[in-house]
Coordinates of N, CA and C in Angstrom, one line a residue:
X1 N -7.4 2.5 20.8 CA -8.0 1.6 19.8 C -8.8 2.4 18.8
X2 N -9.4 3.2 19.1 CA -10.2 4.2 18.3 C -9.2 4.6 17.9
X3 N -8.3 5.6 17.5 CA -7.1 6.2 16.6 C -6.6 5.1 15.4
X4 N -6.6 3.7 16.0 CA -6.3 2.9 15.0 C -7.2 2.7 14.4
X5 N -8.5 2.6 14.6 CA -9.8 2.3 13.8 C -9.7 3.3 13.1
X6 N -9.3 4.2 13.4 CA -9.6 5.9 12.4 C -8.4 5.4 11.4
X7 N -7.4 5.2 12.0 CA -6.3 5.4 10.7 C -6.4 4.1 9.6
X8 N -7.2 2.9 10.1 CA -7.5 1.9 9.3 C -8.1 2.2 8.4
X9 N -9.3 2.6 8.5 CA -10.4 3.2 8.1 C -9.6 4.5 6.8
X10 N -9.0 5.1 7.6 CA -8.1 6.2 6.3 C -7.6 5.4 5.7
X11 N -6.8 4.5 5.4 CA -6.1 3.4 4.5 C -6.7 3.1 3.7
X12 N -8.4 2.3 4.5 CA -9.0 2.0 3.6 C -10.0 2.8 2.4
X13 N -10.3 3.8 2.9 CA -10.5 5.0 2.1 C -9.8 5.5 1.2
X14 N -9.0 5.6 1.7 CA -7.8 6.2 0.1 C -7.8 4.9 -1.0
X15 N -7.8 3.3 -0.2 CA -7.7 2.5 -1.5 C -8.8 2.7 -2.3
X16 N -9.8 2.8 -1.8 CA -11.5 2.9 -2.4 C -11.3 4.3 -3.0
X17 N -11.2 5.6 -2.7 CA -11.5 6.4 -3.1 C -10.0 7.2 -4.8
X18 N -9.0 6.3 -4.3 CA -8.0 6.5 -5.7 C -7.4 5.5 -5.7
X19 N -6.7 4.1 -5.5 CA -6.0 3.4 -6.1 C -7.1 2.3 -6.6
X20 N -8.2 1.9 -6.8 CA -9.7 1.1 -7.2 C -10.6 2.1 -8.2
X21 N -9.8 3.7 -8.0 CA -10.2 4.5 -9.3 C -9.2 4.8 -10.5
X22 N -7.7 4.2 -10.2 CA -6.7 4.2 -11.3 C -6.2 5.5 -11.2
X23 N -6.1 6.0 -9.9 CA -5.0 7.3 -9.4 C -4.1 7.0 -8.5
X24 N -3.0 6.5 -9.4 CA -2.2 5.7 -8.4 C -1.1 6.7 -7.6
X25 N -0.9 7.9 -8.8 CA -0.1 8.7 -8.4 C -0.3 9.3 -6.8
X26 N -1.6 9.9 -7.1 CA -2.5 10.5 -5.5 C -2.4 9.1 -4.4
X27 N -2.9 8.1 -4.7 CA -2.4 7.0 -4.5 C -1.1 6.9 -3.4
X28 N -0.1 7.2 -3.9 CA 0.9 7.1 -3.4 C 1.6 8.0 -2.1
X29 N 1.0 9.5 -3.0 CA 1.1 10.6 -2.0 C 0.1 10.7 -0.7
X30 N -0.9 9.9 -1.1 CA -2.0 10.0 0.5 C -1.1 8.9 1.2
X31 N -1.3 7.7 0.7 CA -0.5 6.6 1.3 C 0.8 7.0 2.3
X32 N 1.5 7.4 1.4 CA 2.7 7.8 2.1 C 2.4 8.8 3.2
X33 N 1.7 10.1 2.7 CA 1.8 10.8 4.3 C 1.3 10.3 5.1
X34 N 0.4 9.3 5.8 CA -0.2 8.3 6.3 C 0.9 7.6 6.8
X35 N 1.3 6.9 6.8 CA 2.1 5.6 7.2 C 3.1 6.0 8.2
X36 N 3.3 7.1 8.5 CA 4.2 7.3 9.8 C 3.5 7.5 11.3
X37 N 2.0 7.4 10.6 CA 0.9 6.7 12.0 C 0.4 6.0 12.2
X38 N 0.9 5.0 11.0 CA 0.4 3.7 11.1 C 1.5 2.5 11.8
X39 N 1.3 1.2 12.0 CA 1.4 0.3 12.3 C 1.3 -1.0 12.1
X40 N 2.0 -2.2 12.2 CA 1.5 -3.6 11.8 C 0.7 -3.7 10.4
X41 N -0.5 -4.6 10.8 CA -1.1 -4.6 9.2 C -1.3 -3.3 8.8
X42 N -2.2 -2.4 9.8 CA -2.2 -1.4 8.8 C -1.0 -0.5 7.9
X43 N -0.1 -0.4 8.7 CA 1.4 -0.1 7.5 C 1.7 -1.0 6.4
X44 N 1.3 -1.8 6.8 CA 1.5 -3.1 5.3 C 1.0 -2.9 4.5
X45 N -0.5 -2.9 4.6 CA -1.3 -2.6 3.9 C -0.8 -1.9 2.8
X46 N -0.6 -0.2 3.4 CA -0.5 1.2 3.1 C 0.2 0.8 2.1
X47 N 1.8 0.2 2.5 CA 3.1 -0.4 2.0 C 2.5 -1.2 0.5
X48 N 1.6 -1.8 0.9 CA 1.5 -2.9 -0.2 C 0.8 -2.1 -1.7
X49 N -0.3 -1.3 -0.9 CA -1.0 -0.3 -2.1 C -0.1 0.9 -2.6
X50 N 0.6 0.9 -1.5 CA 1.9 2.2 -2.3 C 2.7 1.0 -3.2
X51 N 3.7 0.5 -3.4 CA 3.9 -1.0 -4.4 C 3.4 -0.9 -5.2
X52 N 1.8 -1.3 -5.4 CA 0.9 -1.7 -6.7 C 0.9 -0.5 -7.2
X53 N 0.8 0.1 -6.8 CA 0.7 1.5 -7.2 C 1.7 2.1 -7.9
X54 N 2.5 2.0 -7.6 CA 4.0 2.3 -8.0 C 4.3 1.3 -9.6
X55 N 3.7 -0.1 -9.7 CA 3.9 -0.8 -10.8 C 2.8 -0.6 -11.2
X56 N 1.9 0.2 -11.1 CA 1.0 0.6 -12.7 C 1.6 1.9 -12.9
X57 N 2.7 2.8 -12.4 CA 3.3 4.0 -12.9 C 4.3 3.4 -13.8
X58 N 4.9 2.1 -13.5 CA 5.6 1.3 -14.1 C 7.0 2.4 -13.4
X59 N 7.6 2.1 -12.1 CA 8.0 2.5 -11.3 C 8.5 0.9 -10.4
X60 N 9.2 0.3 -10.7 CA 9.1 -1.1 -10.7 C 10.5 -1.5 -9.5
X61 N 11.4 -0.8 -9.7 CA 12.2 -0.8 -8.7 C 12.1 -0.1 -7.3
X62 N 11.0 1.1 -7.4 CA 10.4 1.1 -5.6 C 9.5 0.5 -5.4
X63 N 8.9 0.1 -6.4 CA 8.1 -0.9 -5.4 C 8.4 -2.0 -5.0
X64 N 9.3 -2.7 -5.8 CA 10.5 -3.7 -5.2 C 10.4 -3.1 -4.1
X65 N 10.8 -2.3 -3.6 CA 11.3 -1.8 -2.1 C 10.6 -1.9 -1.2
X66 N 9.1 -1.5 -1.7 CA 7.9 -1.4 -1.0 C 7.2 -2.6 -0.4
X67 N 7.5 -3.6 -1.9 CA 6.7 -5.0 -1.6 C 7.9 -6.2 -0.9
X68 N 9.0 -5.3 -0.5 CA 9.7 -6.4 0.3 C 9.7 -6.5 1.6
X69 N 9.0 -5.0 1.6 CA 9.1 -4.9 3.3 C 8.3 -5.7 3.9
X70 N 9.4 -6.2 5.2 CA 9.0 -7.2 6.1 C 7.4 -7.3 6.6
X71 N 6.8 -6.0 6.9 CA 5.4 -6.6 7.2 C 4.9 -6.6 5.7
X72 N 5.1 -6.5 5.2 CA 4.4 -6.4 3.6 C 4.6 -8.0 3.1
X73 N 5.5 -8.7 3.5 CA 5.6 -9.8 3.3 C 5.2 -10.9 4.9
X74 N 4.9 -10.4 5.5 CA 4.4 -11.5 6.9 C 3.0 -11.3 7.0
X75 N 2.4 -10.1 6.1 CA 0.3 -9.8 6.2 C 0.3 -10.3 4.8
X76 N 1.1 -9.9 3.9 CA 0.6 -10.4 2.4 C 1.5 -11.4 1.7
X77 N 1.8 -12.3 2.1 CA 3.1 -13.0 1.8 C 2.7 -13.1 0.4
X78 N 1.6 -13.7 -0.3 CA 1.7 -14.4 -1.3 C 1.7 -13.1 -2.0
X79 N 1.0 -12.3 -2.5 CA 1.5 -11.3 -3.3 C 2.5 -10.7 -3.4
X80 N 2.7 -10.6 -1.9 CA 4.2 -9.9 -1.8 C 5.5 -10.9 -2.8
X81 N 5.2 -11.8 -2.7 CA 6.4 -13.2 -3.4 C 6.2 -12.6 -5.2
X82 N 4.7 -13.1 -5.3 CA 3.9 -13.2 -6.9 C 4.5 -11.7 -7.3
X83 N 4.8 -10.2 -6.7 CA 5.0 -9.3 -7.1 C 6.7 -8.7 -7.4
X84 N 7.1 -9.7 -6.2 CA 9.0 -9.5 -6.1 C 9.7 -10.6 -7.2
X85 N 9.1 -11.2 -8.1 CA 9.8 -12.3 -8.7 C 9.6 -11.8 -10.0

């Protein structure tokens, strides 16, 4: 349970410290190496901010990809919908 607190905690760090400062690029690349130790919400999350992220590069077809994924749509449903339409 501690390891997940830690890697939550990294998730939420990276949003705070570059995708809430308009580095979406770095953004993507922290996100991403991340997420092959993540899980459930926390991978959604990751998923969801990699997405946004991706459509302010204006990169609009992965993040389609991003914001479809199944936990990306069962933790964030409604954005997830508001962002795939």
């Amino acid at each position: 349970a501690v390891q997940d607190e830690a890697q939550s905690s990294d998730t939420d760090e990276i949003i705070e410290r570059l995708y809430k400062r308009g580095d979406y690029k770095q953004t993507v690349t922290e996100l991403s190496r991340l997420i092959p130790s993540l899980e459930g919400k926390d991978a959604a999350k990751a998923r969801y901010y990699i997405g946004r992220s991706l459509i302010e590069l204006k990169k609009y077809r992965q993040a389609a990809g991003y914001l479809s994924d199944e936990g990306v749509r069962k933790y964030y449903p409604r954005e997830a919908d508001f962002w795939r339409d």
